[in-house]
Amino acid sequence: RFIRLNEGNLMVRKGRAQAEADRLQEISKRQRGEYVSGRIEDSRNRSGMGRHAQAEALLMEAQKKYPADRDLATELARVMNLDKIAFQGGELEAGSQPGEGVESAESPPWKMVIAPFCLARLEVSNLQYARFIEETKARAPEGWVDGRCLAGEETMPVTGGSLEEARAYALWAGARLPTEFEWECAARSGGQLKRWPWGNVEDLSRASVDSRTGRTSSVFDNQTGATAQGLLNMSGNAAE
């Protein structure tokens, strides 16, 4: 009898503990939902006014708190797809001076005219590419599992795709790939005669390169290596 009574009391205590755990979990879910929806609303207000970098920063902060939240991931991918910088085009001096350690086909420089264009401020991230895979059922890059990149690599640049897959992604995103000369114009801060996105002095602390990082890093990294317009990782990180 004594054992049975104790077992009965134990079951009651377990039941109460489970009820309390369920109550706290429900409160936690409600708080999480309010926090996430608030961050998403704030980000949409900012991105609606063209302040995409601020919207991205808000969502990145929220995703660190709730890394598995799909609504946050979807919204961050959406805002990143909107984050573009306009260039006026015009006359561009393309190529490099002889003796700058480049391929002979790139020197001497020559002048050309390009039309106005927009270029994404960031490299395409795994997070953005995952949305493309979900909607189009396209092939996932090598190393992904069940259509998803490895945990912790969501904001790293997507790599390993073919030219045709890159074109398909751009079309899905309502864009196209830049030409070589559009890319060079943007990397040189609108066509300025710079050897590096940040200026003429080599400073690889501003870029993710093998000798410093040994791997790619987040598309948001290397802020000090930005162009004058704010484009990131035009030198280093994923090969472009």
PDB file of C-alpha atoms in Angstrom:
ATOM      1  CA  ARG A   1       0.000   0.000   0.000  1.00  0.00           C
ATOM      2  CA  PHE A   2       2.717   2.455   0.916  1.00  0.00           C
ATOM      3  CA  ILE A   3       4.455   1.876  -2.443  1.00  0.00           C
ATOM      4  CA  ARG A   4       1.219   2.282  -4.358  1.00  0.00           C
ATOM      5  CA  LEU A   5       0.405   5.551  -2.607  1.00  0.00           C
ATOM      6  CA  ASN A   6       3.862   6.890  -3.386  1.00  0.00           C
ATOM      7  CA  GLU A   7       3.492   5.847  -6.996  1.00  0.00           C
ATOM      8  CA  GLY A   8       0.155   7.624  -7.129  1.00  0.00           C
ATOM      9  CA  ASN A   9       1.589  10.794  -5.626  1.00  0.00           C
ATOM     10  CA  LEU A  10       4.482  10.619  -8.077  1.00  0.00           C
ATOM     11  CA  MET A  11       2.061  10.447 -11.010  1.00  0.00           C
ATOM     12  CA  VAL A  12       0.180  13.487  -9.688  1.00  0.00           C
ATOM     13  CA  ARG A  13       3.433  15.445  -9.350  1.00  0.00           C
ATOM     14  CA  LYS A  14       4.483  14.414 -12.860  1.00  0.00           C
ATOM     15  CA  GLY A  15       1.125  15.522 -14.222  1.00  0.00           C
ATOM     16  CA  ARG A  16       1.388  18.912 -12.549  1.00  0.00           C
ATOM     17  CA  ALA A  17       4.956  19.371 -13.752  1.00  0.00           C
ATOM     18  CA  GLN A  18       3.919  18.549 -17.322  1.00  0.00           C
ATOM     19  CA  ALA A  19       0.998  20.970 -17.143  1.00  0.00           C
ATOM     20  CA  GLU A  20       3.315  23.723 -15.915  1.00  0.00           C
ATOM     21  CA  ALA A  21       5.846  22.910 -18.664  1.00  0.00           C
ATOM     22  CA  ASP A  22       3.070  23.047 -21.287  1.00  0.00           C
ATOM     23  CA  ARG A  23       1.895  26.404 -19.906  1.00  0.00           C
ATOM     24  CA  LEU A  24       5.400  27.899 -20.059  1.00  0.00           C
ATOM     25  CA  GLN A  25       5.927  26.523 -23.543  1.00  0.00           C
ATOM     26  CA  GLU A  26       2.683  28.131 -24.706  1.00  0.00           C
ATOM     27  CA  ILE A  27       3.764  31.475 -23.234  1.00  0.00           C
ATOM     28  CA  SER A  28       7.162  31.098 -24.909  1.00  0.00           C
ATOM     29  CA  LYS A  29       5.549  30.332 -28.292  1.00  0.00           C
ATOM     30  CA  ARG A  30       3.259  33.357 -27.949  1.00  0.00           C
ATOM     31  CA  GLN A  31       6.172  35.635 -27.037  1.00  0.00           C
ATOM     32  CA  ARG A  32       8.218  34.246 -29.925  1.00  0.00           C
ATOM     33  CA  GLY A  33       5.335  34.813 -32.335  1.00  0.00           C
ATOM     34  CA  GLU A  34       4.876  38.408 -31.164  1.00  0.00           C
ATOM     35  CA  TYR A  35       8.625  39.071 -31.380  1.00  0.00           C
ATOM     36  CA  VAL A  36       8.964  37.546 -34.867  1.00  0.00           C
ATOM     37  CA  SER A  37       5.896  39.280 -36.292  1.00  0.00           C
ATOM     38  CA  GLY A  38       7.075  42.591 -34.828  1.00  0.00           C
ATOM     39  CA  ARG A  39      10.531  42.232 -36.386  1.00  0.00           C
ATOM     40  CA  ILE A  40       9.034  41.277 -39.749  1.00  0.00           C
ATOM     41  CA  GLU A  41       6.685  44.269 -39.674  1.00  0.00           C
ATOM     42  CA  ASP A  42       9.566  46.610 -38.773  1.00  0.00           C
ATOM     43  CA  SER A  43      11.713  45.178 -41.578  1.00  0.00           C
ATOM     44  CA  ARG A  44       8.913  45.603 -44.137  1.00  0.00           C
ATOM     45  CA  ASN A  45       8.461  49.231 -43.126  1.00  0.00           C
ATOM     46  CA  ARG A  46      12.167  49.877 -43.622  1.00  0.00           C
ATOM     47  CA  SER A  47      12.527  47.898 -46.858  1.00  0.00           C
ATOM     48  CA  GLY A  48       9.436  49.671 -48.183  1.00  0.00           C
ATOM     49  CA  MET A  49      11.365  52.930 -47.794  1.00  0.00           C
ATOM     50  CA  GLY A  50      14.457  51.464 -49.449  1.00  0.00           C
ATOM     51  CA  ARG A  51      16.357  51.000 -46.173  1.00  0.00           C
ATOM     52  CA  HIS A  52      17.200  47.382 -46.926  1.00  0.00           C
ATOM     53  CA  ALA A  53      20.419  47.243 -44.911  1.00  0.00           C
ATOM     54  CA  GLN A  54      18.512  48.303 -41.775  1.00  0.00           C
ATOM     55  CA  ALA A  55      15.799  45.725 -42.474  1.00  0.00           C
ATOM     56  CA  GLU A  56      18.414  43.008 -42.954  1.00  0.00           C
ATOM     57  CA  ALA A  57      20.146  43.940 -39.690  1.00  0.00           C
ATOM     58  CA  LEU A  58      16.844  43.665 -37.787  1.00  0.00           C
ATOM     59  CA  LEU A  59      16.101  40.252 -39.249  1.00  0.00           C
ATOM     60  CA  MET A  60      19.642  38.973 -38.692  1.00  0.00           C
ATOM     61  CA  GLU A  61      19.373  39.901 -35.016  1.00  0.00           C
ATOM     62  CA  ALA A  62      16.048  38.071 -34.780  1.00  0.00           C
ATOM     63  CA  GLN A  63      17.364  35.010 -36.593  1.00  0.00           C
ATOM     64  CA  LYS A  64      20.233  34.681 -34.126  1.00  0.00           C
ATOM     65  CA  LYS A  65      17.584  34.423 -31.402  1.00  0.00           C
ATOM     66  CA  TYR A  66      15.349  32.009 -33.343  1.00  0.00           C
ATOM     67  CA  PRO A  67      17.580  30.385 -36.014  1.00  0.00           C
ATOM     68  CA  ALA A  68      14.992  27.780 -37.042  1.00  0.00           C
ATOM     69  CA  ASP A  69      12.090  30.186 -37.654  1.00  0.00           C
ATOM     70  CA  ARG A  70      10.991  29.808 -41.290  1.00  0.00           C
ATOM     71  CA  ASP A  71       9.044  33.079 -41.376  1.00  0.00           C
ATOM     72  CA  LEU A  72      12.189  34.993 -40.452  1.00  0.00           C
ATOM     73  CA  ALA A  73      14.234  33.109 -43.041  1.00  0.00           C
ATOM     74  CA  THR A  74      11.649  33.792 -45.743  1.00  0.00           C
ATOM     75  CA  GLU A  75      11.477  37.495 -44.931  1.00  0.00           C
ATOM     76  CA  LEU A  76      15.261  37.875 -44.801  1.00  0.00           C
ATOM     77  CA  ALA A  77      15.575  36.214 -48.217  1.00  0.00           C
ATOM     78  CA  ARG A  78      12.869  38.524 -49.601  1.00  0.00           C
ATOM     79  CA  VAL A  79      14.563  41.686 -48.342  1.00  0.00           C
ATOM     80  CA  MET A  80      17.975  40.548 -49.597  1.00  0.00           C
ATOM     81  CA  ASN A  81      16.483  40.073 -53.084  1.00  0.00           C
ATOM     82  CA  LEU A  82      15.303  43.712 -53.010  1.00  0.00           C
ATOM     83  CA  ASP A  83      18.667  45.115 -51.907  1.00  0.00           C
ATOM     84  CA  LYS A  84      20.065  46.639 -55.111  1.00  0.00           C
ATOM     85  CA  ILE A  85      22.228  49.642 -55.940  1.00  0.00           C
ATOM     86  CA  ALA A  86      21.741  51.770 -59.064  1.00  0.00           C
ATOM     87  CA  PHE A  87      24.576  52.848 -61.363  1.00  0.00           C
ATOM     88  CA  GLN A  88      24.277  55.586 -63.965  1.00  0.00           C
ATOM     89  CA  GLY A  89      26.451  53.840 -66.526  1.00  0.00           C
ATOM     90  CA  GLY A  90      28.219  55.985 -69.115  1.00  0.00           C
ATOM     91  CA  GLU A  91      31.823  55.816 -70.263  1.00  0.00           C
ATOM     92  CA  LEU A  92      33.925  53.188 -68.517  1.00  0.00           C
ATOM     93  CA  GLU A  93      37.648  52.560 -68.730  1.00  0.00           C
ATOM     94  CA  ALA A  94      37.810  48.784 -68.556  1.00  0.00           C
ATOM     95  CA  GLY A  95      40.815  46.542 -68.064  1.00  0.00           C
ATOM     96  CA  SER A  96      44.118  47.220 -66.313  1.00  0.00           C
ATOM     97  CA  GLN A  97      47.432  48.902 -66.908  1.00  0.00           C
ATOM     98  CA  PRO A  98      50.296  46.694 -68.163  1.00  0.00           C
ATOM     99  CA  GLY A  99      52.417  45.272 -65.371  1.00  0.00           C
ATOM    100  CA  GLU A 100      49.607  45.089 -62.793  1.00  0.00           C
ATOM    101  CA  GLY A 101      49.818  41.299 -62.635  1.00  0.00           C
ATOM    102  CA  VAL A 102      46.694  40.599 -64.675  1.00  0.00           C
ATOM    103  CA  GLU A 103      45.961  38.560 -67.780  1.00  0.00           C
ATOM    104  CA  SER A 104      47.242  40.097 -70.999  1.00  0.00           C
ATOM    105  CA  ALA A 105      43.702  40.157 -72.384  1.00  0.00           C
ATOM    106  CA  GLU A 106      42.831  42.784 -69.757  1.00  0.00           C
ATOM    107  CA  SER A 107      45.500  45.301 -70.774  1.00  0.00           C
ATOM    108  CA  PRO A 108      45.985  47.903 -71.968  1.00  0.00           C
ATOM    109  CA  PRO A 109      42.765  49.561 -70.747  1.00  0.00           C
ATOM    110  CA  TRP A 110      40.110  50.549 -73.264  1.00  0.00           C
ATOM    111  CA  LYS A 111      37.054  52.776 -73.094  1.00  0.00           C
ATOM    112  CA  MET A 112      33.465  51.707 -73.627  1.00  0.00           C
ATOM    113  CA  VAL A 113      29.953  52.969 -72.865  1.00  0.00           C
ATOM    114  CA  ILE A 114      27.489  51.002 -70.728  1.00  0.00           C
ATOM    115  CA  ALA A 115      23.812  51.668 -70.034  1.00  0.00           C
ATOM    116  CA  PRO A 116      22.413  52.376 -66.541  1.00  0.00           C
ATOM    117  CA  PHE A 117      21.903  49.244 -64.441  1.00  0.00           C
ATOM    118  CA  CYS A 118      21.300  47.973 -60.897  1.00  0.00           C
ATOM    119  CA  LEU A 119      23.405  45.400 -59.066  1.00  0.00           C
ATOM    120  CA  ALA A 120      22.617  43.459 -55.887  1.00  0.00           C
ATOM    121  CA  ARG A 121      24.517  44.876 -52.894  1.00  0.00           C
ATOM    122  CA  LEU A 122      25.256  41.359 -51.625  1.00  0.00           C
ATOM    123  CA  GLU A 123      26.324  38.056 -53.068  1.00  0.00           C
ATOM    124  CA  VAL A 124      23.455  35.544 -53.337  1.00  0.00           C
ATOM    125  CA  SER A 125      23.256  33.690 -50.030  1.00  0.00           C
ATOM    126  CA  ASN A 126      22.402  30.057 -49.331  1.00  0.00           C
ATOM    127  CA  LEU A 127      19.255  31.352 -47.648  1.00  0.00           C
ATOM    128  CA  GLN A 128      18.073  33.056 -50.837  1.00  0.00           C
ATOM    129  CA  TYR A 129      18.973  30.084 -53.001  1.00  0.00           C
ATOM    130  CA  ALA A 130      17.047  27.754 -50.696  1.00  0.00           C
ATOM    131  CA  ARG A 131      13.868  29.732 -51.420  1.00  0.00           C
ATOM    132  CA  PHE A 132      14.537  29.298 -55.147  1.00  0.00           C
ATOM    133  CA  ILE A 133      14.958  25.515 -54.688  1.00  0.00           C
ATOM    134  CA  GLU A 134      11.741  25.251 -52.655  1.00  0.00           C
ATOM    135  CA  GLU A 135       9.675  27.062 -55.283  1.00  0.00           C
ATOM    136  CA  THR A 136      11.206  25.644 -58.464  1.00  0.00           C
ATOM    137  CA  LYS A 137      12.411  22.188 -57.313  1.00  0.00           C
ATOM    138  CA  ALA A 138      15.799  22.986 -58.825  1.00  0.00           C
ATOM    139  CA  ARG A 139      18.865  20.871 -57.998  1.00  0.00           C
ATOM    140  CA  ALA A 140      20.471  21.695 -54.665  1.00  0.00           C
ATOM    141  CA  PRO A 141      24.205  22.482 -54.609  1.00  0.00           C
ATOM    142  CA  GLU A 142      26.591  19.707 -53.657  1.00  0.00           C
ATOM    143  CA  GLY A 143      26.874  19.213 -49.908  1.00  0.00           C
ATOM    144  CA  TRP A 144      23.305  20.287 -49.112  1.00  0.00           C
ATOM    145  CA  VAL A 145      20.958  17.849 -47.361  1.00  0.00           C
ATOM    146  CA  ASP A 146      17.250  17.618 -48.260  1.00  0.00           C
ATOM    147  CA  GLY A 147      17.434  20.905 -50.129  1.00  0.00           C
ATOM    148  CA  ARG A 148      19.082  22.763 -47.244  1.00  0.00           C
ATOM    149  CA  CYS A 149      22.585  24.022 -46.611  1.00  0.00           C
ATOM    150  CA  LEU A 150      24.494  23.067 -43.467  1.00  0.00           C
ATOM    151  CA  ALA A 151      23.327  24.746 -40.258  1.00  0.00           C
ATOM    152  CA  GLY A 152      25.164  27.995 -39.651  1.00  0.00           C
ATOM    153  CA  GLU A 153      25.891  28.594 -43.343  1.00  0.00           C
ATOM    154  CA  GLU A 154      22.589  30.275 -44.220  1.00  0.00           C
ATOM    155  CA  THR A 155      24.116  33.688 -44.934  1.00  0.00           C
ATOM    156  CA  MET A 156      27.223  32.389 -46.713  1.00  0.00           C
ATOM    157  CA  PRO A 157      27.305  32.835 -50.504  1.00  0.00           C
ATOM    158  CA  VAL A 158      25.892  29.959 -52.542  1.00  0.00           C
ATOM    159  CA  THR A 159      28.610  28.184 -54.529  1.00  0.00           C
ATOM    160  CA  GLY A 160      28.983  25.181 -56.790  1.00  0.00           C
ATOM    161  CA  GLY A 161      26.222  26.026 -59.260  1.00  0.00           C
ATOM    162  CA  SER A 162      26.500  26.051 -63.047  1.00  0.00           C
ATOM    163  CA  LEU A 163      26.147  29.107 -65.273  1.00  0.00           C
ATOM    164  CA  GLU A 164      22.694  27.938 -66.360  1.00  0.00           C
ATOM    165  CA  GLU A 165      21.592  27.488 -62.741  1.00  0.00           C
ATOM    166  CA  ALA A 166      22.822  30.996 -61.936  1.00  0.00           C
ATOM    167  CA  ARG A 167      20.841  32.354 -64.875  1.00  0.00           C
ATOM    168  CA  ALA A 168      17.741  30.444 -63.760  1.00  0.00           C
ATOM    169  CA  TYR A 169      18.037  31.850 -60.235  1.00  0.00           C
ATOM    170  CA  ALA A 170      18.427  35.404 -61.551  1.00  0.00           C
ATOM    171  CA  LEU A 171      15.346  35.003 -63.769  1.00  0.00           C
ATOM    172  CA  TRP A 172      13.340  33.638 -60.820  1.00  0.00           C
ATOM    173  CA  ALA A 173      14.439  36.657 -58.756  1.00  0.00           C
ATOM    174  CA  GLY A 174      13.247  39.038 -61.483  1.00  0.00           C
ATOM    175  CA  ALA A 175      16.761  39.930 -62.588  1.00  0.00           C
ATOM    176  CA  ARG A 176      19.634  38.772 -64.802  1.00  0.00           C
ATOM    177  CA  LEU A 177      23.359  38.187 -64.418  1.00  0.00           C
ATOM    178  CA  PRO A 178      25.539  41.293 -64.883  1.00  0.00           C
ATOM    179  CA  THR A 179      27.842  41.559 -67.852  1.00  0.00           C
ATOM    180  CA  GLU A 180      31.587  41.511 -67.209  1.00  0.00           C
ATOM    181  CA  PHE A 181      31.763  45.263 -67.748  1.00  0.00           C
ATOM    182  CA  GLU A 182      28.783  46.096 -65.535  1.00  0.00           C
ATOM    183  CA  TRP A 183      30.414  44.058 -62.801  1.00  0.00           C
ATOM    184  CA  GLU A 184      33.746  45.850 -63.290  1.00  0.00           C
ATOM    185  CA  CYS A 185      32.047  49.254 -63.239  1.00  0.00           C
ATOM    186  CA  ALA A 186      30.367  48.384 -59.922  1.00  0.00           C
ATOM    187  CA  ALA A 187      33.520  46.873 -58.404  1.00  0.00           C
ATOM    188  CA  ARG A 188      35.326  50.121 -59.202  1.00  0.00           C
ATOM    189  CA  SER A 189      32.703  52.259 -57.421  1.00  0.00           C
ATOM    190  CA  GLY A 190      30.998  53.375 -60.596  1.00  0.00           C
ATOM    191  CA  GLY A 191      33.973  53.228 -62.941  1.00  0.00           C
ATOM    192  CA  GLN A 192      36.660  54.920 -60.842  1.00  0.00           C
ATOM    193  CA  LEU A 193      40.219  53.865 -61.640  1.00  0.00           C
ATOM    194  CA  LYS A 194      40.699  51.750 -58.539  1.00  0.00           C
ATOM    195  CA  ARG A 195      42.613  48.493 -58.275  1.00  0.00           C
ATOM    196  CA  TRP A 196      40.529  47.340 -55.299  1.00  0.00           C
ATOM    197  CA  PRO A 197      36.900  48.046 -54.312  1.00  0.00           C
ATOM    198  CA  TRP A 198      38.137  50.180 -51.382  1.00  0.00           C
ATOM    199  CA  GLY A 199      40.996  51.983 -53.161  1.00  0.00           C
ATOM    200  CA  ASN A 200      44.445  51.435 -54.661  1.00  0.00           C
ATOM    201  CA  VAL A 201      46.243  49.906 -51.670  1.00  0.00           C
ATOM    202  CA  GLU A 202      46.128  46.129 -51.243  1.00  0.00           C
ATOM    203  CA  ASP A 203      44.659  45.315 -47.826  1.00  0.00           C
ATOM    204  CA  LEU A 204      43.403  41.749 -47.599  1.00  0.00           C
ATOM    205  CA  SER A 205      42.139  42.296 -44.049  1.00  0.00           C
ATOM    206  CA  ARG A 206      39.150  43.814 -45.871  1.00  0.00           C
ATOM    207  CA  ALA A 207      38.294  40.616 -47.771  1.00  0.00           C
ATOM    208  CA  SER A 208      37.672  36.904 -47.185  1.00  0.00           C
ATOM    209  CA  VAL A 209      40.581  35.215 -48.950  1.00  0.00           C
ATOM    210  CA  ASP A 210      42.182  31.797 -48.470  1.00  0.00           C
ATOM    211  CA  SER A 211      45.300  33.216 -46.817  1.00  0.00           C
ATOM    212  CA  ARG A 212      43.186  34.900 -44.116  1.00  0.00           C
ATOM    213  CA  THR A 213      39.952  32.952 -43.622  1.00  0.00           C
ATOM    214  CA  GLY A 214      40.438  29.687 -45.531  1.00  0.00           C
ATOM    215  CA  ARG A 215      36.743  29.603 -46.443  1.00  0.00           C
ATOM    216  CA  THR A 216      33.870  31.815 -47.480  1.00  0.00           C
ATOM    217  CA  SER A 217      32.170  34.001 -44.885  1.00  0.00           C
ATOM    218  CA  SER A 218      28.772  35.665 -44.528  1.00  0.00           C
ATOM    219  CA  VAL A 219      27.653  37.900 -47.385  1.00  0.00           C
ATOM    220  CA  PHE A 220      27.286  40.624 -44.731  1.00  0.00           C
ATOM    221  CA  ASP A 221      30.971  40.419 -43.705  1.00  0.00           C
ATOM    222  CA  ASN A 222      33.886  42.667 -44.732  1.00  0.00           C
ATOM    223  CA  GLN A 223      32.097  45.990 -44.354  1.00  0.00           C
ATOM    224  CA  THR A 224      35.445  47.817 -44.508  1.00  0.00           C
ATOM    225  CA  GLY A 225      36.031  46.354 -47.969  1.00  0.00           C
ATOM    226  CA  ALA A 226      32.852  47.849 -49.445  1.00  0.00           C
ATOM    227  CA  THR A 227      32.777  49.995 -52.559  1.00  0.00           C
ATOM    228  CA  ALA A 228      31.847  53.674 -52.288  1.00  0.00           C
ATOM    229  CA  GLN A 229      28.209  52.704 -52.979  1.00  0.00           C
ATOM    230  CA  GLY A 230      28.172  49.943 -50.340  1.00  0.00           C
ATOM    231  CA  LEU A 231      28.586  46.781 -52.439  1.00  0.00           C
ATOM    232  CA  LEU A 232      30.134  44.045 -50.311  1.00  0.00           C
ATOM    233  CA  ASN A 233      32.634  41.294 -51.185  1.00  0.00           C
ATOM    234  CA  MET A 234      33.426  42.503 -54.695  1.00  0.00           C
ATOM    235  CA  SER A 235      36.908  41.253 -53.841  1.00  0.00           C
ATOM    236  CA  GLY A 236      37.325  37.920 -52.084  1.00  0.00           C
ATOM    237  CA  ASN A 237      34.669  35.538 -50.730  1.00  0.00           C
ATOM    238  CA  ALA A 238      32.926  33.541 -53.491  1.00  0.00           C
ATOM    239  CA  ALA A 239      34.622  33.771 -56.895  1.00  0.00           C
ATOM    240  CA  GLU A 240      32.558  35.858 -59.297  1.00  0.00           C
TER     241      GLU A 240
END
